[in-house]
Short mmCIF file of C-alpha atoms in Angstrom, two decimals:
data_model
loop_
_atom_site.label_atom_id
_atom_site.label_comp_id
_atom_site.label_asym_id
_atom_site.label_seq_id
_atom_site.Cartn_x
_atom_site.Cartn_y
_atom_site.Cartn_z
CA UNK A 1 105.03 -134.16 -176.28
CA UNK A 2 104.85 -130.42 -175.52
CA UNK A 3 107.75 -128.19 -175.78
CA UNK A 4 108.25 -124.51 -175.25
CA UNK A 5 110.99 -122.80 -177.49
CA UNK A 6 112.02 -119.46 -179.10
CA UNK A 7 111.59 -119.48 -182.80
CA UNK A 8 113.92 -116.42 -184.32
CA UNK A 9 112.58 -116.00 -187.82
CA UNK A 10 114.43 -114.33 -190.53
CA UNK A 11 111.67 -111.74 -191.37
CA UNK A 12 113.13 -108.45 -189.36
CA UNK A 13 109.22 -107.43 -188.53
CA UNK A 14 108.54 -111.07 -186.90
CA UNK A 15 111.73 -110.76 -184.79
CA UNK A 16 110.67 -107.36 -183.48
CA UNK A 17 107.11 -108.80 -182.23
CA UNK A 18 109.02 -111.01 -180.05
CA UNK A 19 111.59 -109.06 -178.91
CA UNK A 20 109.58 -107.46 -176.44
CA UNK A 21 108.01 -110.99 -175.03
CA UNK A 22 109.07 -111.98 -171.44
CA UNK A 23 108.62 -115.93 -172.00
CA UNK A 24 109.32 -118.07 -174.57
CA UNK A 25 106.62 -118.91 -177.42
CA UNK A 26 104.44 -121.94 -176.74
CA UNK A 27 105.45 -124.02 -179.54
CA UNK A 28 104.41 -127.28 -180.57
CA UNK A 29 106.10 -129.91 -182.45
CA UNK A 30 104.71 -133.21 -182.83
CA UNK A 31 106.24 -133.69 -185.89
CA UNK A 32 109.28 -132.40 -188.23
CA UNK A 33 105.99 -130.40 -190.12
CA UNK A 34 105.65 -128.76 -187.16
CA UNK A 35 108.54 -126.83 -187.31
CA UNK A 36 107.06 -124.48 -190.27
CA UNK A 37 104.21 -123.08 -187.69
CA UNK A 38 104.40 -120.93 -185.28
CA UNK A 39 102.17 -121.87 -182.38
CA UNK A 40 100.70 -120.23 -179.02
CA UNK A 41 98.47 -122.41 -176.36
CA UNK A 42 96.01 -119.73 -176.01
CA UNK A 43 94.41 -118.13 -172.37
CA UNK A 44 91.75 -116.67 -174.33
CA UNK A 45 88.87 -117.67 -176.49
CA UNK A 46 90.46 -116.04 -179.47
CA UNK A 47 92.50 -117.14 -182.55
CA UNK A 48 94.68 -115.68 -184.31
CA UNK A 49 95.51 -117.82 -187.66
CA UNK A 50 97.69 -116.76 -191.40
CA UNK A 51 97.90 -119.76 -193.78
CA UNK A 52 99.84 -117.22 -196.31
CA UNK A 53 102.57 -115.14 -194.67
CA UNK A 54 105.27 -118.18 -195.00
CA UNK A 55 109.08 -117.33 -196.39
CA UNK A 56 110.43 -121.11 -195.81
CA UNK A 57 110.85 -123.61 -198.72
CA UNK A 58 109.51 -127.17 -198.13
CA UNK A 59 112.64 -129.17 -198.46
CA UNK A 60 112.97 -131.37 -201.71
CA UNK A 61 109.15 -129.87 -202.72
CA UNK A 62 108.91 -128.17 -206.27
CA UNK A 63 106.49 -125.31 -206.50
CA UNK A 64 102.62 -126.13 -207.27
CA UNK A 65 101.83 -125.57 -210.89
CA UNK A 66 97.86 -125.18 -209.76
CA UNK A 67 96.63 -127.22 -213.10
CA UNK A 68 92.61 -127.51 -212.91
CA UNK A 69 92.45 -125.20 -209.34
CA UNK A 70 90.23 -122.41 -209.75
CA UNK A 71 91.86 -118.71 -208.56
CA UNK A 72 94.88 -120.49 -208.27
CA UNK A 73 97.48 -118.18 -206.86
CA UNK A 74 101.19 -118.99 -205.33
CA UNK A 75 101.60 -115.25 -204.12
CA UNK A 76 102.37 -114.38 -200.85
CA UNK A 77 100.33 -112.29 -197.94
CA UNK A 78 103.10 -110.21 -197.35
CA UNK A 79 103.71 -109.02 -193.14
CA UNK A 80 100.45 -110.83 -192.57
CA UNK A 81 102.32 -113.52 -190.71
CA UNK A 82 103.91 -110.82 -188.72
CA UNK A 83 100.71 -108.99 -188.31
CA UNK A 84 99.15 -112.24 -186.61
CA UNK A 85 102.25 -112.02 -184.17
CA UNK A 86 101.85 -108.24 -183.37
CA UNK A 87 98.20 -108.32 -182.88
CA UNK A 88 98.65 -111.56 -180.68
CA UNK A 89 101.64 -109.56 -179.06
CA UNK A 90 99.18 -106.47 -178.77
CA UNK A 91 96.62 -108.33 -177.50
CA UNK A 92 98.83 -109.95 -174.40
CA UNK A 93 99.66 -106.85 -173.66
CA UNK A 94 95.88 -105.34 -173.13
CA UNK A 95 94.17 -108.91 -171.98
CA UNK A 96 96.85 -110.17 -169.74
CA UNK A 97 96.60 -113.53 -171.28
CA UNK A 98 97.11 -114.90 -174.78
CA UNK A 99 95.37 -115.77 -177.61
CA UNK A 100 95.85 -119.19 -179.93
CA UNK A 101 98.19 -117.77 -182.65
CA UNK A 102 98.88 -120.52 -185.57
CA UNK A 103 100.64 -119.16 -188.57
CA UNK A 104 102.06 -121.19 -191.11
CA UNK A 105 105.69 -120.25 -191.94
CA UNK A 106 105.76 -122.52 -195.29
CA UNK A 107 105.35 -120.65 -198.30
CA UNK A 108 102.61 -120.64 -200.53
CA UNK A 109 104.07 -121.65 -203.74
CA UNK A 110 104.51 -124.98 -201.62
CA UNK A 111 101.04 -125.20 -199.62
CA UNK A 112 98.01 -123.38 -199.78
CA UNK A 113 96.50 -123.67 -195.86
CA UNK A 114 93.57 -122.31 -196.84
CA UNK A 115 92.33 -125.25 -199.42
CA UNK A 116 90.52 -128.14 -199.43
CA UNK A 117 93.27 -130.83 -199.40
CA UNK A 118 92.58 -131.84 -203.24
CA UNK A 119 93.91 -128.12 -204.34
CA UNK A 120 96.04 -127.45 -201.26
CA UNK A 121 99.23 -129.51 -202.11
CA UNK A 122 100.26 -131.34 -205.24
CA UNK A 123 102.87 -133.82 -203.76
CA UNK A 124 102.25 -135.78 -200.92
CA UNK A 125 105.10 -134.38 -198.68
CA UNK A 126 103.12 -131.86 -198.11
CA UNK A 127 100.30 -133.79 -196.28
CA UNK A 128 102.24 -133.65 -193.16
CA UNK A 129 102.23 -129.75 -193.35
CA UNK A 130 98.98 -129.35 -194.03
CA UNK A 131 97.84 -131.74 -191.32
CA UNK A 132 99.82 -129.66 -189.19
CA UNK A 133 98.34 -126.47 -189.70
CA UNK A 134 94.76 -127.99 -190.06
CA UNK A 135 95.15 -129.98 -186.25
CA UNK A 136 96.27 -127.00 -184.88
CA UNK A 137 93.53 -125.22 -185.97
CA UNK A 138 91.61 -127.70 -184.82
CA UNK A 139 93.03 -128.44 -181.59
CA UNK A 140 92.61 -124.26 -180.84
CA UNK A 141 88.94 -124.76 -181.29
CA UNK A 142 88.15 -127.62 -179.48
CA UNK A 143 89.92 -126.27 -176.50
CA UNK A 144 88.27 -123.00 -176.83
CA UNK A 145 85.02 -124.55 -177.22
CA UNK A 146 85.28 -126.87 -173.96
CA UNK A 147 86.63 -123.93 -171.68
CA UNK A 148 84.46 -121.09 -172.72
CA UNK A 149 81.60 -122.47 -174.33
CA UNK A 150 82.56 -119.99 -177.66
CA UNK A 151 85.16 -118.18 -179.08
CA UNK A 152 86.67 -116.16 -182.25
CA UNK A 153 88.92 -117.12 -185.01
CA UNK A 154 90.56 -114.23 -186.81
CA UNK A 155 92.08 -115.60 -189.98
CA UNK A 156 94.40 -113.29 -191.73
CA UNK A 157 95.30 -112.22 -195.33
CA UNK A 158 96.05 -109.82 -197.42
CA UNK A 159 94.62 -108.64 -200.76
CA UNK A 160 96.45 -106.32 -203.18
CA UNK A 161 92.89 -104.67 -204.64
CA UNK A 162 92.83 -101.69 -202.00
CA UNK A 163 95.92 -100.46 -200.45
CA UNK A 164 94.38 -98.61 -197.89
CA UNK A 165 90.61 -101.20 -196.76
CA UNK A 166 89.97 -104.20 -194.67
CA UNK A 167 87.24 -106.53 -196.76
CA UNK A 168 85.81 -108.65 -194.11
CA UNK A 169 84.79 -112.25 -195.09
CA UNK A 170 82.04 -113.71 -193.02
CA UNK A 171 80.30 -116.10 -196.01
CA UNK A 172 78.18 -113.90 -195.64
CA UNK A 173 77.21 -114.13 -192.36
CA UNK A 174 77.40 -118.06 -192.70
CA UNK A 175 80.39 -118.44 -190.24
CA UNK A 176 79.38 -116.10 -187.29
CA UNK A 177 75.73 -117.38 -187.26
CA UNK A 178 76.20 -117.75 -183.43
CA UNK A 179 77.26 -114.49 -182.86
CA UNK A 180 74.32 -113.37 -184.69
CA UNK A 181 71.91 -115.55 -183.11
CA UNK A 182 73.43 -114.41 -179.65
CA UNK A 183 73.75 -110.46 -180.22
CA UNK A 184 72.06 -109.60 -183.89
CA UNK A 185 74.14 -107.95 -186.56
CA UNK A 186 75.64 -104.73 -183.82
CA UNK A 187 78.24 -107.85 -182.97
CA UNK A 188 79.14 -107.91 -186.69
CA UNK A 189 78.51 -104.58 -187.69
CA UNK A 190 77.61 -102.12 -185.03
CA UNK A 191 79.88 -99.66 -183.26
CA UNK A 192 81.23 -102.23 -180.59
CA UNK A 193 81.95 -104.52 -183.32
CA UNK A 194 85.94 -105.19 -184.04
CA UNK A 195 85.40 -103.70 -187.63
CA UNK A 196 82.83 -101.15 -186.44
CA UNK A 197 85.79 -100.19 -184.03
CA UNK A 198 88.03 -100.07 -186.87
CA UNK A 199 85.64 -97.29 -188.48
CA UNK A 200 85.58 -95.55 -185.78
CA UNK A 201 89.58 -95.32 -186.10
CA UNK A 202 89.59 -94.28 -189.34
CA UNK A 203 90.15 -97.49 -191.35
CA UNK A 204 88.14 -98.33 -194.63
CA UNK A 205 85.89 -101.25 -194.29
CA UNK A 206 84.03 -103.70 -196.79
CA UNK A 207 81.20 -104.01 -196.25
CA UNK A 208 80.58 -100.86 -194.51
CA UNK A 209 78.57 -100.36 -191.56
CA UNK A 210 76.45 -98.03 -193.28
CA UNK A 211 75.73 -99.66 -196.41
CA UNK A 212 74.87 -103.03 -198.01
CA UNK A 213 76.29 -106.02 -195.54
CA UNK A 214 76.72 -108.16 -198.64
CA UNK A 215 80.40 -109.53 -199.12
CA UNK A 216 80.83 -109.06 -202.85
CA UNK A 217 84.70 -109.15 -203.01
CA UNK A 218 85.99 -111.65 -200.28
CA UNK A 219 83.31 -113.73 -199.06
CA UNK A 220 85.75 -115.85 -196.72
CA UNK A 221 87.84 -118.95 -197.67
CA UNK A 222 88.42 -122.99 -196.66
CA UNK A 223 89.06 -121.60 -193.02
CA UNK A 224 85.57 -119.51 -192.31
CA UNK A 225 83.92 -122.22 -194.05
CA UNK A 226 85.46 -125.11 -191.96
CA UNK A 227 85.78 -123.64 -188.44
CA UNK A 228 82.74 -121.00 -188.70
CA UNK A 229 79.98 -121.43 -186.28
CA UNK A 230 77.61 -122.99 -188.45
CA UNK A 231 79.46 -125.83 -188.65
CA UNK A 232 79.23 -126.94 -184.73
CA UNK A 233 82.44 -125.62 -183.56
CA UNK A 234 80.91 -122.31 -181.74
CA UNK A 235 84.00 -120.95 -183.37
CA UNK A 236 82.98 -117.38 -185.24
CA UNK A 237 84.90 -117.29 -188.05
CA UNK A 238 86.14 -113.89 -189.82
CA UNK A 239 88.50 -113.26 -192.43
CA UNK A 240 90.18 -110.48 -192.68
CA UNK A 241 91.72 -108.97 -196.17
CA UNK A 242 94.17 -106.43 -195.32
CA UNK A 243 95.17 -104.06 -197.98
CA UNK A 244 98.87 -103.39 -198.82
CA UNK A 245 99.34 -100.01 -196.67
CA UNK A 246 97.55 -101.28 -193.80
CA UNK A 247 100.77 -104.24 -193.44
CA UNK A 248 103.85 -101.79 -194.95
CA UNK A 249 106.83 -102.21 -192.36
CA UNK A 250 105.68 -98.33 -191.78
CA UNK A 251 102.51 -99.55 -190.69
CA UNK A 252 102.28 -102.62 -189.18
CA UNK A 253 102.56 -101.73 -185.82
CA UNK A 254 99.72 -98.98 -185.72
CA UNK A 255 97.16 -101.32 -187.43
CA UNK A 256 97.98 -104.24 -185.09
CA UNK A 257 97.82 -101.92 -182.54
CA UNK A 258 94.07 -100.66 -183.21
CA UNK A 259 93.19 -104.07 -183.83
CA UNK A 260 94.17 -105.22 -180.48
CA UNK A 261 92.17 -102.21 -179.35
CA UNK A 262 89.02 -103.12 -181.24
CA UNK A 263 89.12 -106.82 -180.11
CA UNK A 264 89.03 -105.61 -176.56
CA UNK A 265 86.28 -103.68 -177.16
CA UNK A 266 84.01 -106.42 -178.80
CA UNK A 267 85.80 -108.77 -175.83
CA UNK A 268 84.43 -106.73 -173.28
CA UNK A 269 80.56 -106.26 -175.22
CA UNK A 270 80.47 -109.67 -176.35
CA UNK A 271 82.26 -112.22 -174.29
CA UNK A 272 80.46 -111.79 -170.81
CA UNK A 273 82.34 -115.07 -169.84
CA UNK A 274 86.02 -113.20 -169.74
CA UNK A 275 84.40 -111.02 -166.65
CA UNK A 276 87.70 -110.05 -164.82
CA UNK A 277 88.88 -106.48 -164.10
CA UNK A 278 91.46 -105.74 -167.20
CA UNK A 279 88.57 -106.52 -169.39
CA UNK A 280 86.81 -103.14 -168.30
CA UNK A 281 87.75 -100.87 -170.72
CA UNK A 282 86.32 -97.32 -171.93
CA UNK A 283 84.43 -97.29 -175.43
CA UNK A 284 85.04 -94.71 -177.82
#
């Protein structure tokens, strides 16, 4: 069963991106794990997804020790959670509908989202969680899929490498392969691109658009590699490494804000199915 209702979250960022929404979040919660995400039933053929933003404890769960899981790390995407919201906020705004937003407000140290299940969890109260997350994800796609044919998945993070760049994380071109088939690398790379749109903006971006496409640094995770496009879903898959300026309190808002920008952009070059008027916007 389906129920709509208003999650206020401690973090003072996440209760500002819903302060200016008219109607309640679409939240799901088919189980007592589903309380730790925060879900949206999507309008759009876009996702918006951050396994690593979460502040809750798992009740009566110790923190993973990671023994034998390689780059093991407990630390946490700081804002990125609320970055999700605003750009999903941002993006209301600009598309008159929503996207699918699923963040996952469990913390790290507990669950890792973004794992295989064998390095994701190291008690088995966490399965529920991680189901959770992982049918949500799920579900977004499927739906997406059967309504529009294709879609996006944005899946957010942040790295701590480069204060001020976005790496983008595409397996190397693995999870967007339909994109690519469809429009050639300009959809990935080129100036109506959402990270070509973020260079024109101003923002840092790895790879560059005028350099070597190879994804040396942050080659995507579980997520591109499950949900990409090459695996059947017509889901293309990018993750997105924010560095630590880009998500400051002082920042959060602008970035979000030229994200939701460079989405419609690529929306409106790349998604001829979403042909309605607010779609037609000008291009820098």
């Amino acid at each position: 069963m389906r129920n709509s209702r208003r999650h206020y979250l401690s973090a003072f960022f996440f209760l500002v991106v819903f302060a200016f929404t008219e109607t309640p979040l679409c939240v799901e919660e088919k189980t007592s794990a589903g309380k730790l995400l925060t879900l949206w039933a999507g309008m759009l053929p876009i996702i918006l997804a951050a396994p690593h933003g979460g502040r809750e404890p798992i009740a009566g769960m110790a923190p993973r020790r990671g023994t034998d899981v390689a780059a093991f790390s407990i630390g946490r995407d700081h804002n990125t959670a609320e970055m999700a919201a605003m750009m999903a906020h941002k993006l209301r705004e600009r598309l008159a509908a929503r996207p699918f937003l699923i963040v996952a407000r469990f913390d790290r140290k507990y669950l890792d989202a973004n794992r295989a299940r064998k390095d994701a969890y190291e008690s088995e109260a966490a399965r529920p969680y991680y189901d959770a997350y992982h049918d949500a994800l799920m579900d977004a796609c499927v739906q997406v899929q059967r309504k529009w044919g294709r879609g996006l998945l944005l899946d957010i993070h942040g790295q701590g490498a480069e204060a001020g760049m976005i790496f983008r994380g595409t397996d190397n071109g693995r999870s967007v392969s339909a994109l690519l088939r469809s429009f050639g690398a300009e959809a990935l790379t080129g100036a109506k691109s959402i990270l070509g749109q973020m260079e024109l903006r101003g923002y840092r971006v790895a790879p560059s658009s005028a350099g070597d496409q190879r994804e040396r640094r942050y080659a995507g995770g579980y997520t591109t590699r499950t949900y990409g496009s090459h695996s059947g879903t017509a889901i293309d898959a990018i993750q997105l490494e924010l560095g630590a300026s880009l998500r400051s309190r002082s920042n959060i808002d602008r970035t979000a804000s030229d994200f939701a920008d460079a989405i419609q952009v690529f929306v409106k070059s790349y998604f001829p199915m979403l042909d309605r008027p607010e779609f037609s916007v000008p291009v820098p």
